[in-house]
Amino acid sequence: MREGRQVLASTPQDIAQFLDDFRRMVVQAYFHRRENRDRIEYVLMEVLDNAHEHGNRSLSDCCITIAWRLGPAGLYVSVQDEGEGFSERWSDAAAPHWSTRGRGVVSIREYADQVRYNGKGNKVTVSFKREENMAEITIIEGRVCIIKAEAGGPVKEIIEALKNALVEVGDDAANRGGGLDTSLFVDLTPLNIINSSLIGLMGSLIMNENIQLLCLCGLQPMVRDLLKRFGLSTEDGRAPAGATPEIQANFGKILICDTIAEGLARLSP
């Protein structure tokens, strides 16, 4: 899970800078379809403009608090201003087309997957579902994590989604501290090829002290060959010749299986 929190000065300049940074660091990194990127950017612009203009009355000495979280279900962003709140007057009926008020609230509901306001009306949380071709993450009893590359869509997009999921799991394991017994299963069945950056990311995961097992499943011939060429897999299961002591110490974490079920069956009870 990736998350962040930021307090902005209620100014158009600070809002513009946040939107630009968030677009590059989160939206473009985790959402690959243009229509999804556009609607996320639009909704965030609307809720931030509302917080500044209507909540904080355009007063630059006020603040806007933003918190966001990207998890297995999708992206959640909450925006809170210092205003007195408002009545959600256009929640059930569309605002008149000629109205200068209420249109933003209606359009936010149209483009976000879910919209929630707090009781006071000065905090809104908008959410967006993960894209269908983003990697699926399943966690079992806190110690087994299964990541499946979703079939369909361009190979490059599937690889990027898989990388994002692996980064999310790796960060989560690191943030929770030591003493964990996390077994990570990665199903690569839909992929006929992978790239060097994904292989490098897998290599870094086995160095994570909180990852006790990295099981790679459903390897297509080219993927299997690439893993061998990059030293992440060998015929005898031993670390490749010339590997550093650190790699040698962690290489035993890697397990190659045909299916997730086979890998799970080999876990110690």
PDB file of C-alpha atoms in Angstrom:
ATOM      1  CA  MET A   1       0.000   0.000   0.000  1.00  0.00           C
ATOM      2  CA  ARG A   2       1.259   3.479  -0.879  1.00  0.00           C
ATOM      3  CA  GLU A   3      -0.038   6.584   0.850  1.00  0.00           C
ATOM      4  CA  GLY A   4       0.740  10.205   1.563  1.00  0.00           C
ATOM      5  CA  ARG A   5      -0.446  13.313   3.354  1.00  0.00           C
ATOM      6  CA  GLN A   6       0.172  16.970   2.579  1.00  0.00           C
ATOM      7  CA  VAL A   7      -1.011  20.315   3.927  1.00  0.00           C
ATOM      8  CA  LEU A   8      -1.210  23.066   1.311  1.00  0.00           C
ATOM      9  CA  ALA A   9      -1.549  26.798   1.607  1.00  0.00           C
ATOM     10  CA  SER A  10      -4.935  27.649   0.113  1.00  0.00           C
ATOM     11  CA  THR A  11      -3.590  29.364  -3.004  1.00  0.00           C
ATOM     12  CA  PRO A  12      -4.040  28.603  -6.711  1.00  0.00           C
ATOM     13  CA  GLN A  13      -0.262  28.268  -7.059  1.00  0.00           C
ATOM     14  CA  ASP A  14       0.073  25.617  -4.346  1.00  0.00           C
ATOM     15  CA  ILE A  15      -2.923  23.724  -5.698  1.00  0.00           C
ATOM     16  CA  ALA A  16      -1.474  23.759  -9.216  1.00  0.00           C
ATOM     17  CA  GLN A  17       1.878  22.478  -7.959  1.00  0.00           C
ATOM     18  CA  PHE A  18       0.255  19.649  -6.009  1.00  0.00           C
ATOM     19  CA  LEU A  19      -1.842  18.591  -8.998  1.00  0.00           C
ATOM     20  CA  ASP A  20       1.229  18.530 -11.231  1.00  0.00           C
ATOM     21  CA  ASP A  21       3.269  16.498  -8.740  1.00  0.00           C
ATOM     22  CA  PHE A  22       0.424  14.077  -8.001  1.00  0.00           C
ATOM     23  CA  ARG A  23      -0.226  13.544 -11.694  1.00  0.00           C
ATOM     24  CA  ARG A  24       3.393  12.577 -12.333  1.00  0.00           C
ATOM     25  CA  MET A  25       4.060  10.575  -9.171  1.00  0.00           C
ATOM     26  CA  VAL A  26       0.768   8.722  -8.728  1.00  0.00           C
ATOM     27  CA  VAL A  27      -1.774   9.066 -11.532  1.00  0.00           C
ATOM     28  CA  GLN A  28       0.560   8.473 -14.473  1.00  0.00           C
ATOM     29  CA  ALA A  29       2.510   5.805 -12.596  1.00  0.00           C
ATOM     30  CA  TYR A  30      -0.465   3.670 -11.576  1.00  0.00           C
ATOM     31  CA  PHE A  31      -3.189   4.388 -14.132  1.00  0.00           C
ATOM     32  CA  HIS A  32      -2.344   3.631 -17.741  1.00  0.00           C
ATOM     33  CA  ARG A  33      -5.592   4.387 -19.543  1.00  0.00           C
ATOM     34  CA  ARG A  34      -5.971   7.960 -20.727  1.00  0.00           C
ATOM     35  CA  GLU A  35      -9.654   8.188 -19.819  1.00  0.00           C
ATOM     36  CA  ASN A  36      -8.943   7.165 -16.215  1.00  0.00           C
ATOM     37  CA  ARG A  37      -6.062   9.604 -15.863  1.00  0.00           C
ATOM     38  CA  ASP A  38      -8.191  12.433 -17.222  1.00  0.00           C
ATOM     39  CA  ARG A  39     -11.154  11.849 -14.919  1.00  0.00           C
ATOM     40  CA  ILE A  40      -8.928  11.525 -11.831  1.00  0.00           C
ATOM     41  CA  GLU A  41      -7.159  14.781 -12.649  1.00  0.00           C
ATOM     42  CA  TYR A  42     -10.469  16.530 -13.318  1.00  0.00           C
ATOM     43  CA  VAL A  43     -12.075  15.380 -10.060  1.00  0.00           C
ATOM     44  CA  LEU A  44      -9.041  16.369  -7.985  1.00  0.00           C
ATOM     45  CA  MET A  45      -8.946  19.788  -9.619  1.00  0.00           C
ATOM     46  CA  GLU A  46     -12.637  20.309  -8.831  1.00  0.00           C
ATOM     47  CA  VAL A  47     -12.454  19.237  -5.181  1.00  0.00           C
ATOM     48  CA  LEU A  48      -9.344  21.349  -4.566  1.00  0.00           C
ATOM     49  CA  ASP A  49     -10.868  24.380  -6.274  1.00  0.00           C
ATOM     50  CA  ASN A  50     -14.018  23.932  -4.182  1.00  0.00           C
ATOM     51  CA  ALA A  51     -11.952  23.712  -1.003  1.00  0.00           C
ATOM     52  CA  HIS A  52     -10.097  26.912  -1.875  1.00  0.00           C
ATOM     53  CA  GLU A  53     -12.917  29.027  -3.303  1.00  0.00           C
ATOM     54  CA  HIS A  54     -15.962  27.900  -1.322  1.00  0.00           C
ATOM     55  CA  GLY A  55     -14.529  26.283   1.806  1.00  0.00           C
ATOM     56  CA  ASN A  56     -11.681  28.685   2.550  1.00  0.00           C
ATOM     57  CA  ARG A  57     -13.280  31.663   0.765  1.00  0.00           C
ATOM     58  CA  SER A  58     -10.072  32.100  -1.273  1.00  0.00           C
ATOM     59  CA  LEU A  59      -8.178  33.142   1.864  1.00  0.00           C
ATOM     60  CA  SER A  60      -4.482  32.375   1.429  1.00  0.00           C
ATOM     61  CA  ASP A  61      -3.877  32.120   5.187  1.00  0.00           C
ATOM     62  CA  CYS A  62      -6.107  29.027   5.299  1.00  0.00           C
ATOM     63  CA  CYS A  63      -4.934  25.493   4.569  1.00  0.00           C
ATOM     64  CA  ILE A  64      -6.108  22.476   2.607  1.00  0.00           C
ATOM     65  CA  THR A  65      -5.267  19.026   3.963  1.00  0.00           C
ATOM     66  CA  ILE A  66      -4.906  16.205   1.444  1.00  0.00           C
ATOM     67  CA  ALA A  67      -4.500  12.512   2.272  1.00  0.00           C
ATOM     68  CA  TRP A  68      -4.292   9.740  -0.303  1.00  0.00           C
ATOM     69  CA  ARG A  69      -3.958   5.987  -0.296  1.00  0.00           C
ATOM     70  CA  LEU A  70      -3.407   3.525  -3.129  1.00  0.00           C
ATOM     71  CA  GLY A  71      -4.291  -0.041  -2.186  1.00  0.00           C
ATOM     72  CA  PRO A  72      -5.509  -3.262  -3.792  1.00  0.00           C
ATOM     73  CA  ALA A  73      -9.009  -1.829  -4.288  1.00  0.00           C
ATOM     74  CA  GLY A  74      -7.967   1.469  -5.834  1.00  0.00           C
ATOM     75  CA  LEU A  75      -7.072   5.101  -5.160  1.00  0.00           C
ATOM     76  CA  TYR A  76      -8.644   7.096  -2.321  1.00  0.00           C
ATOM     77  CA  VAL A  77      -8.103  10.844  -1.914  1.00  0.00           C
ATOM     78  CA  SER A  78      -9.570  13.013   0.852  1.00  0.00           C
ATOM     79  CA  VAL A  79      -9.534  16.817   0.770  1.00  0.00           C
ATOM     80  CA  GLN A  80     -10.424  18.916   3.813  1.00  0.00           C
ATOM     81  CA  ASP A  81     -10.690  22.689   4.071  1.00  0.00           C
ATOM     82  CA  GLU A  82     -11.042  25.025   7.069  1.00  0.00           C
ATOM     83  CA  GLY A  83     -14.489  26.272   6.130  1.00  0.00           C
ATOM     84  CA  GLU A  84     -17.819  25.886   7.870  1.00  0.00           C
ATOM     85  CA  GLY A  85     -18.951  23.142   5.520  1.00  0.00           C
ATOM     86  CA  PHE A  86     -21.859  23.108   3.109  1.00  0.00           C
ATOM     87  CA  SER A  87     -25.139  21.396   2.417  1.00  0.00           C
ATOM     88  CA  GLU A  88     -24.809  18.894  -0.401  1.00  0.00           C
ATOM     89  CA  ARG A  89     -27.720  20.496  -2.212  1.00  0.00           C
ATOM     90  CA  TRP A  90     -27.097  18.894  -5.589  1.00  0.00           C
ATOM     91  CA  SER A  91     -26.525  15.351  -4.354  1.00  0.00           C
ATOM     92  CA  ASP A  92     -29.771  13.906  -5.676  1.00  0.00           C
ATOM     93  CA  ALA A  93     -30.632  16.172  -8.580  1.00  0.00           C
ATOM     94  CA  ALA A  94     -28.541  17.766 -11.279  1.00  0.00           C
ATOM     95  CA  ALA A  95     -27.874  21.473 -11.010  1.00  0.00           C
ATOM     96  CA  PRO A  96     -29.441  23.622 -13.742  1.00  0.00           C
ATOM     97  CA  HIS A  97     -27.118  24.006 -16.705  1.00  0.00           C
ATOM     98  CA  TRP A  98     -27.175  27.784 -16.311  1.00  0.00           C
ATOM     99  CA  SER A  99     -26.326  27.651 -12.607  1.00  0.00           C
ATOM    100  CA  THR A 100     -22.931  28.932 -11.477  1.00  0.00           C
ATOM    101  CA  ARG A 101     -23.138  26.819  -8.327  1.00  0.00           C
ATOM    102  CA  GLY A 102     -23.524  23.091  -7.821  1.00  0.00           C
ATOM    103  CA  ARG A 103     -22.177  21.989 -11.187  1.00  0.00           C
ATOM    104  CA  GLY A 104     -18.830  20.927  -9.705  1.00  0.00           C
ATOM    105  CA  VAL A 105     -20.462  18.729  -7.063  1.00  0.00           C
ATOM    106  CA  VAL A 106     -22.564  16.991  -9.698  1.00  0.00           C
ATOM    107  CA  SER A 107     -19.653  16.419 -12.069  1.00  0.00           C
ATOM    108  CA  ILE A 108     -17.482  15.049  -9.257  1.00  0.00           C
ATOM    109  CA  ARG A 109     -20.120  12.378  -8.659  1.00  0.00           C
ATOM    110  CA  GLU A 110     -20.257  11.625 -12.372  1.00  0.00           C
ATOM    111  CA  TYR A 111     -16.520  11.078 -12.809  1.00  0.00           C
ATOM    112  CA  ALA A 112     -15.406   9.571  -9.478  1.00  0.00           C
ATOM    113  CA  ASP A 113     -16.333   5.972  -8.684  1.00  0.00           C
ATOM    114  CA  GLN A 114     -17.399   6.965  -5.169  1.00  0.00           C
ATOM    115  CA  VAL A 115     -17.804  10.267  -3.311  1.00  0.00           C
ATOM    116  CA  ARG A 116     -18.297  10.701   0.443  1.00  0.00           C
ATOM    117  CA  TYR A 117     -18.618  13.856   2.552  1.00  0.00           C
ATOM    118  CA  ASN A 118     -18.151  14.135   6.289  1.00  0.00           C
ATOM    119  CA  GLY A 119     -21.030  15.314   8.442  1.00  0.00           C
ATOM    120  CA  LYS A 120     -19.856  18.915   8.505  1.00  0.00           C
ATOM    121  CA  GLY A 121     -19.384  19.076   4.757  1.00  0.00           C
ATOM    122  CA  ASN A 122     -15.814  20.409   4.763  1.00  0.00           C
ATOM    123  CA  LYS A 123     -14.141  17.121   3.851  1.00  0.00           C
ATOM    124  CA  VAL A 124     -14.706  15.020   0.760  1.00  0.00           C
ATOM    125  CA  THR A 125     -13.242  11.622  -0.080  1.00  0.00           C
ATOM    126  CA  VAL A 126     -13.213  10.478  -3.690  1.00  0.00           C
ATOM    127  CA  SER A 127     -12.202   7.022  -4.852  1.00  0.00           C
ATOM    128  CA  PHE A 128     -11.291   5.379  -8.141  1.00  0.00           C
ATOM    129  CA  LYS A 129     -11.183   1.644  -8.790  1.00  0.00           C
ATOM    130  CA  ARG A 130      -7.979   0.010  -9.939  1.00  0.00           C
ATOM    131  CA  GLU A 131      -7.803  -0.638 -13.638  1.00  0.00           C
ATOM    132  CA  GLU A 132      -8.834  -4.099 -14.782  1.00  0.00           C
ATOM    133  CA  ASN A 133      -5.398  -4.940 -16.116  1.00  0.00           C
ATOM    134  CA  MET A 134      -3.582  -3.902 -12.972  1.00  0.00           C
ATOM    135  CA  ALA A 135      -2.055  -6.775 -11.032  1.00  0.00           C
ATOM    136  CA  GLU A 136      -4.332  -8.512  -8.564  1.00  0.00           C
ATOM    137  CA  ILE A 137      -3.038  -8.716  -4.977  1.00  0.00           C
ATOM    138  CA  THR A 138      -4.356 -11.290  -2.512  1.00  0.00           C
ATOM    139  CA  ILE A 139      -3.141 -11.519   1.088  1.00  0.00           C
ATOM    140  CA  ILE A 140      -3.834 -14.647   3.143  1.00  0.00           C
ATOM    141  CA  GLU A 141      -3.602 -14.466   6.938  1.00  0.00           C
ATOM    142  CA  GLY A 142      -0.995 -11.720   6.754  1.00  0.00           C
ATOM    143  CA  ARG A 143       1.851 -14.051   5.758  1.00  0.00           C
ATOM    144  CA  VAL A 144       1.118 -15.110   2.187  1.00  0.00           C
ATOM    145  CA  CYS A 145       0.818 -12.580  -0.617  1.00  0.00           C
ATOM    146  CA  ILE A 146      -0.254 -13.633  -4.113  1.00  0.00           C
ATOM    147  CA  ILE A 147       0.189 -11.308  -7.082  1.00  0.00           C
ATOM    148  CA  LYS A 148      -1.331 -12.273 -10.405  1.00  0.00           C
ATOM    149  CA  ALA A 149      -0.582 -10.534 -13.674  1.00  0.00           C
ATOM    150  CA  GLU A 150      -3.974  -9.890 -15.253  1.00  0.00           C
ATOM    151  CA  ALA A 151      -4.465 -11.193 -18.781  1.00  0.00           C
ATOM    152  CA  GLY A 152      -5.509  -8.769 -21.503  1.00  0.00           C
ATOM    153  CA  GLY A 153      -4.088  -5.461 -22.599  1.00  0.00           C
ATOM    154  CA  PRO A 154      -0.633  -4.571 -23.934  1.00  0.00           C
ATOM    155  CA  VAL A 155       2.258  -6.542 -22.430  1.00  0.00           C
ATOM    156  CA  LYS A 156       4.062  -3.343 -21.419  1.00  0.00           C
ATOM    157  CA  GLU A 157       1.058  -2.156 -19.400  1.00  0.00           C
ATOM    158  CA  ILE A 158       0.730  -5.531 -17.672  1.00  0.00           C
ATOM    159  CA  ILE A 159       4.425  -5.448 -16.756  1.00  0.00           C
ATOM    160  CA  GLU A 160       4.133  -1.912 -15.366  1.00  0.00           C
ATOM    161  CA  ALA A 161       1.086  -2.900 -13.312  1.00  0.00           C
ATOM    162  CA  LEU A 162       2.964  -5.904 -11.976  1.00  0.00           C
ATOM    163  CA  LYS A 163       5.944  -3.730 -11.041  1.00  0.00           C
ATOM    164  CA  ASN A 164       3.671  -1.308  -9.185  1.00  0.00           C
ATOM    165  CA  ALA A 165       2.114  -4.174  -7.243  1.00  0.00           C
ATOM    166  CA  LEU A 166       5.535  -5.565  -6.298  1.00  0.00           C
ATOM    167  CA  VAL A 167       6.725  -2.146  -5.126  1.00  0.00           C
ATOM    168  CA  GLU A 168       3.562  -1.790  -3.055  1.00  0.00           C
ATOM    169  CA  VAL A 169       4.076  -5.161  -1.373  1.00  0.00           C
ATOM    170  CA  GLY A 170       7.785  -4.545  -0.803  1.00  0.00           C
ATOM    171  CA  ASP A 171       7.152  -1.142   0.770  1.00  0.00           C
ATOM    172  CA  ASP A 172       4.409  -2.553   2.961  1.00  0.00           C
ATOM    173  CA  ALA A 173       6.668  -5.354   4.193  1.00  0.00           C
ATOM    174  CA  ALA A 174       9.469  -2.902   4.964  1.00  0.00           C
ATOM    175  CA  ASN A 175       7.164  -0.485   6.793  1.00  0.00           C
ATOM    176  CA  ARG A 176       5.802  -3.193   9.072  1.00  0.00           C
ATOM    177  CA  GLY A 177       9.239  -4.020  10.467  1.00  0.00           C
ATOM    178  CA  GLY A 178      11.135  -7.249  11.014  1.00  0.00           C
ATOM    179  CA  GLY A 179      10.037 -10.585  12.332  1.00  0.00           C
ATOM    180  CA  LEU A 180       7.581 -11.233   9.526  1.00  0.00           C
ATOM    181  CA  ASP A 181       7.247 -14.434   7.549  1.00  0.00           C
ATOM    182  CA  THR A 182       6.019 -13.093   4.229  1.00  0.00           C
ATOM    183  CA  SER A 183       5.840 -15.531   1.336  1.00  0.00           C
ATOM    184  CA  LEU A 184       5.343 -13.797  -1.999  1.00  0.00           C
ATOM    185  CA  PHE A 185       3.839 -15.695  -4.943  1.00  0.00           C
ATOM    186  CA  VAL A 186       3.945 -14.069  -8.379  1.00  0.00           C
ATOM    187  CA  ASP A 187       1.905 -15.581 -11.213  1.00  0.00           C
ATOM    188  CA  LEU A 188       3.446 -14.603 -14.563  1.00  0.00           C
ATOM    189  CA  THR A 189       1.280 -16.882 -16.715  1.00  0.00           C
ATOM    190  CA  PRO A 190      -0.090 -14.178 -19.087  1.00  0.00           C
ATOM    191  CA  LEU A 191       3.373 -12.841 -19.945  1.00  0.00           C
ATOM    192  CA  ASN A 192       5.425 -14.275 -22.789  1.00  0.00           C
ATOM    193  CA  ILE A 193       8.211 -11.752 -22.079  1.00  0.00           C
ATOM    194  CA  ILE A 194       9.320  -9.533 -19.199  1.00  0.00           C
ATOM    195  CA  ASN A 195      11.827  -6.691 -19.056  1.00  0.00           C
ATOM    196  CA  SER A 196      15.048  -6.128 -17.147  1.00  0.00           C
ATOM    197  CA  SER A 197      13.522  -3.595 -14.745  1.00  0.00           C
ATOM    198  CA  LEU A 198      10.935  -6.141 -13.555  1.00  0.00           C
ATOM    199  CA  ILE A 199      13.671  -8.747 -13.110  1.00  0.00           C
ATOM    200  CA  GLY A 200      15.760  -6.241 -11.158  1.00  0.00           C
ATOM    201  CA  LEU A 201      12.800  -5.472  -8.917  1.00  0.00           C
ATOM    202  CA  MET A 202      12.327  -9.174  -8.197  1.00  0.00           C
ATOM    203  CA  GLY A 203      16.010  -9.394  -7.336  1.00  0.00           C
ATOM    204  CA  SER A 204      15.705  -6.546  -4.856  1.00  0.00           C
ATOM    205  CA  LEU A 205      12.742  -8.253  -3.189  1.00  0.00           C
ATOM    206  CA  ILE A 206      14.761 -11.316  -2.227  1.00  0.00           C
ATOM    207  CA  MET A 207      17.138  -8.962  -0.399  1.00  0.00           C
ATOM    208  CA  ASN A 208      14.233  -7.677   1.695  1.00  0.00           C
ATOM    209  CA  GLU A 209      14.606  -9.278   5.120  1.00  0.00           C
ATOM    210  CA  ASN A 210      10.826  -9.389   5.522  1.00  0.00           C
ATOM    211  CA  ILE A 211      10.349 -11.450   2.354  1.00  0.00           C
ATOM    212  CA  GLN A 212      11.031 -15.059   3.264  1.00  0.00           C
ATOM    213  CA  LEU A 213      10.041 -16.621  -0.061  1.00  0.00           C
ATOM    214  CA  LEU A 214       9.648 -15.435  -3.653  1.00  0.00           C
ATOM    215  CA  CYS A 215       7.793 -18.049  -5.683  1.00  0.00           C
ATOM    216  CA  LEU A 216       7.589 -17.390  -9.441  1.00  0.00           C
ATOM    217  CA  CYS A 217       4.844 -19.331 -11.192  1.00  0.00           C
ATOM    218  CA  GLY A 218       3.556 -19.961 -14.704  1.00  0.00           C
ATOM    219  CA  LEU A 219       6.792 -19.112 -16.502  1.00  0.00           C
ATOM    220  CA  GLN A 220       6.605 -19.065 -20.290  1.00  0.00           C
ATOM    221  CA  PRO A 221       9.745 -20.301 -22.149  1.00  0.00           C
ATOM    222  CA  MET A 222      11.144 -16.831 -22.900  1.00  0.00           C
ATOM    223  CA  VAL A 223      10.475 -15.621 -19.367  1.00  0.00           C
ATOM    224  CA  ARG A 224      12.206 -18.677 -17.934  1.00  0.00           C
ATOM    225  CA  ASP A 225      15.198 -18.081 -20.212  1.00  0.00           C
ATOM    226  CA  LEU A 226      15.413 -14.391 -19.267  1.00  0.00           C
ATOM    227  CA  LEU A 227      15.401 -15.213 -15.559  1.00  0.00           C
ATOM    228  CA  LYS A 228      18.318 -17.588 -16.113  1.00  0.00           C
ATOM    229  CA  ARG A 229      20.259 -15.065 -18.180  1.00  0.00           C
ATOM    230  CA  PHE A 230      19.824 -12.396 -15.507  1.00  0.00           C
ATOM    231  CA  GLY A 231      20.827 -14.798 -12.734  1.00  0.00           C
ATOM    232  CA  LEU A 232      17.493 -15.039 -10.952  1.00  0.00           C
ATOM    233  CA  SER A 233      17.126 -18.724 -11.775  1.00  0.00           C
ATOM    234  CA  THR A 234      19.618 -21.564 -12.285  1.00  0.00           C
ATOM    235  CA  GLU A 235      19.378 -25.204 -13.303  1.00  0.00           C
ATOM    236  CA  ASP A 236      20.654 -26.519  -9.959  1.00  0.00           C
ATOM    237  CA  GLY A 237      18.920 -23.963  -7.753  1.00  0.00           C
ATOM    238  CA  ARG A 238      22.201 -22.535  -6.509  1.00  0.00           C
ATOM    239  CA  ALA A 239      23.314 -18.936  -6.738  1.00  0.00           C
ATOM    240  CA  PRO A 240      25.092 -18.152 -10.024  1.00  0.00           C
ATOM    241  CA  ALA A 241      28.877 -18.212 -10.115  1.00  0.00           C
ATOM    242  CA  GLY A 242      30.425 -14.954  -8.985  1.00  0.00           C
ATOM    243  CA  ALA A 243      27.397 -13.896  -6.954  1.00  0.00           C
ATOM    244  CA  THR A 244      28.080 -11.686  -3.956  1.00  0.00           C
ATOM    245  CA  PRO A 245      27.837 -13.198  -0.460  1.00  0.00           C
ATOM    246  CA  GLU A 246      24.578 -11.297   0.076  1.00  0.00           C
ATOM    247  CA  ILE A 247      23.038 -12.798  -3.064  1.00  0.00           C
ATOM    248  CA  GLN A 248      24.271 -16.256  -2.115  1.00  0.00           C
ATOM    249  CA  ALA A 249      22.674 -15.905   1.324  1.00  0.00           C
ATOM    250  CA  ASN A 250      19.290 -14.916  -0.132  1.00  0.00           C
ATOM    251  CA  PHE A 251      19.173 -16.951  -3.342  1.00  0.00           C
ATOM    252  CA  GLY A 252      17.521 -19.854  -1.546  1.00  0.00           C
ATOM    253  CA  LYS A 253      14.389 -17.732  -1.134  1.00  0.00           C
ATOM    254  CA  ILE A 254      13.578 -18.174  -4.837  1.00  0.00           C
ATOM    255  CA  LEU A 255      11.210 -20.973  -5.806  1.00  0.00           C
ATOM    256  CA  ILE A 256      10.048 -21.794  -9.348  1.00  0.00           C
ATOM    257  CA  CYS A 257       6.690 -23.587  -9.695  1.00  0.00           C
ATOM    258  CA  ASP A 258       4.251 -24.293 -12.490  1.00  0.00           C
ATOM    259  CA  THR A 259       1.224 -22.989 -10.577  1.00  0.00           C
ATOM    260  CA  ILE A 260       0.340 -20.986  -7.474  1.00  0.00           C
ATOM    261  CA  ALA A 261      -1.348 -24.091  -6.031  1.00  0.00           C
ATOM    262  CA  GLU A 262       1.866 -26.083  -6.385  1.00  0.00           C
ATOM    263  CA  GLY A 263       3.839 -23.369  -4.639  1.00  0.00           C
ATOM    264  CA  LEU A 264       1.352 -23.077  -1.780  1.00  0.00           C
ATOM    265  CA  ALA A 265       1.459 -26.842  -1.296  1.00  0.00           C
ATOM    266  CA  ARG A 266       5.211 -26.626  -0.738  1.00  0.00           C
ATOM    267  CA  LEU A 267       4.909 -24.067   2.051  1.00  0.00           C
ATOM    268  CA  SER A 268       5.822 -25.302   5.494  1.00  0.00           C
ATOM    269  CA  PRO A 269       2.697 -25.596   7.670  1.00  0.00           C
TER     270      PRO A 269
END
